């Protein structure tokens, strides 16, 4: 049975979709209830009017294109577009258009089924936007986020997660989480149970695991805190995946370590370290503070700091607090403090302000060292130094007195030896003269033996004469007033060599390396020195070898060193300092005559002219005596 037209009409009217027909001129020919609901026009308002009233201006060209296709007998299926309702609102529409054939089989028009998809569109748009929001949010938060599907495969990761794991989102997506998120226990190095596995197993939020190390793709290791939570569907579809949130805690760990170290330093410090607030209440107290003051931390914390300060110094604390409030440090000052048992101790104190994170001063830390022992030692030292000074002063006085009396004695002795020597000369002369007369006038009356005795008298008296002369010369050197003047050493030495009896007629080869530099000295004393030194150089030679002597000068800064070098018998190192002493002789046996006074005269003379002298010598090879004196300032000042 063919269904009636009425049935068709009923079906069409009951449809939710708009069912509209039009002819090939785009004039609406039928309009069902669905069309009325969607577009707001009643059938009588639109039948006979062009379909273009439903089309927004910017889509005006759609209609000719649709008609074109219809004319060609083509259908248009589920074409999504926008149409305009009676009230002007725009609707998302899904359109299907089919040609209508006339009885003759020609196309006479088109039927459209239009479905309003605006509500779905809106939902989709909202969904897209909320997904976008989520993505942006996850991308911009500071923590790393990875989400997985129910099988634990990576679905999404934010840039922080990319950085920490070393995996890019593209590489990671779809991989099992264990491959991307490799974690081990910091201590045991054993793999930690994957939080996603744990979440999937337990179905709840899994808390932060401690001491977890994340190993990045390139092997870099970082301590992390992590947590996982299931993504649950709102209906009963169960768990849709897991969201894993973690963060790099390297810095936090490092900061913790610093804090731990600092705490250890404070704990192990030899110095008392105490902190207090601005009301002067003790807030922390280390073991050294306990040792110094005798209070335990629990005794001290919460008590006023003034309990450590002797009463008469309480004002100090007020001053300290004022300085601290002004943000000043107080460096190393020494003061007194009181211990638990009332003992007063010397301490050295540094105080620094303690600030909160906003920079406000909230208290102070003190580093305090017990310096009682040092102070005691200092006090003792000071006392000892004072005593020592008193004694030293006494000693100085005694020495001065003794020196003065010694000087007096020495000069008395010198005067005595001078006058003795002087007085000895006249009788000695007499003995010499009388024995000379005996030798000349009574020669024939004396036998061989008598003449021998006379000879011995002559030799002894001449020895004695030499001795007396030397002693007198020494006394003169010691006693004479001298003024230093420039002395032309070159002329002086030449003159000596040519005219001095001991030196003049001798076979010695005396070489003077002119010019000898002038010195600041005293001519008569210098004559004494050179006649002695040159005399010794000629005297202390090997028998049978002609003496060769060289005199030269060196300049040493503002000083002149005069060298007298010989090729004589030399002096053993052990004797070299001794020979400058009075009556010191090495060759006391007969081989070389002498008194042992010559070098004492030289030493004394050089001393009096602010000079120095010395000798370098090798036994058997020769000696080099030297004298060092100030150089004369200029040659014009030289006499003659
Ligand atoms: P004297 O010449 O009267 O013995 P000196 O005081 O001049 O006394 O010298 C002391 C001693 O130093 C001499 O006895 C001698 O042993 C030693 N002496 C001095 N000059 C020389 C020298 N040029 N070479 C070797 N020995 C020397």
mmCIF file with all atom_site columns, C-alpha atoms and ligand atoms in Angstrom, residues 470 532-533 536-537 539-540 566 569-571 579 581 584-587 593-600 623 625, ligand 1:
data_model
loop_
_atom_site.group_PDB
_atom_site.id
_atom_site.type_symbol
_atom_site.label_atom_id
_atom_site.label_alt_id
_atom_site.label_comp_id
_atom_site.label_asym_id
_atom_site.label_entity_id
_atom_site.label_seq_id
_atom_site.pdbx_PDB_ins_code
_atom_site.Cartn_x
_atom_site.Cartn_y
_atom_site.Cartn_z
_atom_site.occupancy
_atom_site.B_iso_or_equiv
_atom_site.pdbx_formal_charge
_atom_site.auth_seq_id
_atom_site.auth_comp_id
_atom_site.auth_asym_id
_atom_site.auth_atom_id
_atom_site.pdbx_PDB_model_num
ATOM   1  C CA  . UNK A 1 470 ? 156.113 51.672 70.693 1.00 0.00 ? 470 UNK A CA  1
ATOM   2  C CA  . UNK A 1 532 ? 153.675 49.616 60.791 1.00 0.00 ? 532 UNK A CA  1
ATOM   3  C CA  . UNK A 1 533 ? 151.822 47.724 58.063 1.00 0.00 ? 533 UNK A CA  1
ATOM   4  C CA  . UNK A 1 536 ? 155.453 44.138 58.882 1.00 0.00 ? 536 UNK A CA  1
ATOM   5  C CA  . UNK A 1 537 ? 155.069 43.305 55.190 1.00 0.00 ? 537 UNK A CA  1
ATOM   6  C CA  . UNK A 1 539 ? 159.659 41.943 57.998 1.00 0.00 ? 539 UNK A CA  1
ATOM   7  C CA  . UNK A 1 540 ? 157.533 38.791 57.923 1.00 0.00 ? 540 UNK A CA  1
ATOM   8  C CA  . UNK A 1 566 ? 152.627 40.939 50.693 1.00 0.00 ? 566 UNK A CA  1
ATOM   9  C CA  . UNK A 1 569 ? 154.898 33.984 55.594 1.00 0.00 ? 569 UNK A CA  1
ATOM   10 C CA  . UNK A 1 570 ? 151.170 34.473 56.049 1.00 0.00 ? 570 UNK A CA  1
ATOM   11 C CA  . UNK A 1 571 ? 149.020 33.976 59.141 1.00 0.00 ? 571 UNK A CA  1
ATOM   12 C CA  . UNK A 1 579 ? 147.361 39.706 66.193 1.00 0.00 ? 579 UNK A CA  1
ATOM   13 C CA  . UNK A 1 581 ? 145.766 42.693 70.436 1.00 0.00 ? 581 UNK A CA  1
ATOM   14 C CA  . UNK A 1 584 ? 150.226 39.550 70.653 1.00 0.00 ? 584 UNK A CA  1
ATOM   15 C CA  . UNK A 1 585 ? 152.898 37.967 68.470 1.00 0.00 ? 585 UNK A CA  1
ATOM   16 C CA  . UNK A 1 586 ? 152.845 34.713 66.594 1.00 0.00 ? 586 UNK A CA  1
ATOM   17 C CA  . UNK A 1 587 ? 156.522 34.654 65.909 1.00 0.00 ? 587 UNK A CA  1
ATOM   18 C CA  . UNK A 1 593 ? 162.079 40.985 65.964 1.00 0.00 ? 593 UNK A CA  1
ATOM   19 C CA  . UNK A 1 594 ? 159.224 42.987 67.376 1.00 0.00 ? 594 UNK A CA  1
ATOM   20 C CA  . UNK A 1 595 ? 157.209 44.084 70.350 1.00 0.00 ? 595 UNK A CA  1
ATOM   21 C CA  . UNK A 1 596 ? 153.694 42.951 69.475 1.00 0.00 ? 596 UNK A CA  1
ATOM   22 C CA  . UNK A 1 597 ? 152.448 46.524 69.776 1.00 0.00 ? 597 UNK A CA  1
ATOM   23 C CA  . UNK A 1 598 ? 152.545 47.643 66.121 1.00 0.00 ? 598 UNK A CA  1
ATOM   24 C CA  . UNK A 1 599 ? 149.124 46.294 65.064 1.00 0.00 ? 599 UNK A CA  1
ATOM   25 C CA  . UNK A 1 600 ? 147.575 47.545 68.343 1.00 0.00 ? 600 UNK A CA  1
ATOM   26 C CA  . UNK A 1 623 ? 148.790 38.421 53.665 1.00 0.00 ? 623 UNK A CA  1
ATOM   27 C CA  . UNK A 1 625 ? 145.875 43.759 55.291 1.00 0.00 ? 625 UNK A CA  1
HETATM 28 P P1  . LIG B 2 .   ? 155.395 42.960 65.847 1.00 0.00 ? 1   LIG B P1  1
HETATM 29 O O1  . LIG B 2 .   ? 155.475 43.290 64.432 1.00 0.00 ? 1   LIG B O1  1
HETATM 30 O O2  . LIG B 2 .   ? 156.079 43.914 66.724 1.00 0.00 ? 1   LIG B O2  1
HETATM 31 O O3  . LIG B 2 .   ? 155.589 41.541 66.200 1.00 0.00 ? 1   LIG B O3  1
HETATM 32 P P2  . LIG B 2 .   ? 152.688 43.584 65.422 1.00 0.00 ? 1   LIG B P2  1
HETATM 33 O O4  . LIG B 2 .   ? 151.597 43.963 66.369 1.00 0.00 ? 1   LIG B O4  1
HETATM 34 O O5  . LIG B 2 .   ? 152.982 44.532 64.341 1.00 0.00 ? 1   LIG B O5  1
HETATM 35 O O6  . LIG B 2 .   ? 153.895 43.215 66.275 1.00 0.00 ? 1   LIG B O6  1
HETATM 36 O O7  . LIG B 2 .   ? 152.295 42.240 64.810 1.00 0.00 ? 1   LIG B O7  1
HETATM 37 C C1  . LIG B 2 .   ? 151.788 41.193 65.600 1.00 0.00 ? 1   LIG B C1  1
HETATM 38 C C2  . LIG B 2 .   ? 152.045 39.882 64.973 1.00 0.00 ? 1   LIG B C2  1
HETATM 39 O O8  . LIG B 2 .   ? 151.290 39.713 63.796 1.00 0.00 ? 1   LIG B O8  1
HETATM 40 C C3  . LIG B 2 .   ? 153.437 39.726 64.477 1.00 0.00 ? 1   LIG B C3  1
HETATM 41 O O9  . LIG B 2 .   ? 154.283 39.253 65.532 1.00 0.00 ? 1   LIG B O9  1
HETATM 42 C C4  . LIG B 2 .   ? 153.289 38.673 63.382 1.00 0.00 ? 1   LIG B C4  1
HETATM 43 O O10 . LIG B 2 .   ? 153.315 37.376 63.960 1.00 0.00 ? 1   LIG B O10 1
HETATM 44 C C5  . LIG B 2 .   ? 151.978 38.978 62.836 1.00 0.00 ? 1   LIG B C5  1
HETATM 45 N N1  . LIG B 2 .   ? 152.082 39.756 61.598 1.00 0.00 ? 1   LIG B N1  1
HETATM 46 C C6  . LIG B 2 .   ? 151.893 41.073 61.480 1.00 0.00 ? 1   LIG B C6  1
HETATM 47 N N2  . LIG B 2 .   ? 152.025 41.460 60.179 1.00 0.00 ? 1   LIG B N2  1
HETATM 48 C C7  . LIG B 2 .   ? 152.257 40.354 59.462 1.00 0.00 ? 1   LIG B C7  1
HETATM 49 C C8  . LIG B 2 .   ? 152.520 40.098 58.074 1.00 0.00 ? 1   LIG B C8  1
HETATM 50 N N3  . LIG B 2 .   ? 152.498 41.074 57.114 1.00 0.00 ? 1   LIG B N3  1
HETATM 51 N N4  . LIG B 2 .   ? 152.781 38.797 57.696 1.00 0.00 ? 1   LIG B N4  1
HETATM 52 C C9  . LIG B 2 .   ? 152.785 37.820 58.622 1.00 0.00 ? 1   LIG B C9  1
HETATM 53 N N5  . LIG B 2 .   ? 152.561 37.996 59.943 1.00 0.00 ? 1   LIG B N5  1
HETATM 54 C C10 . LIG B 2 .   ? 152.297 39.267 60.365 1.00 0.00 ? 1   LIG B C10 1
#
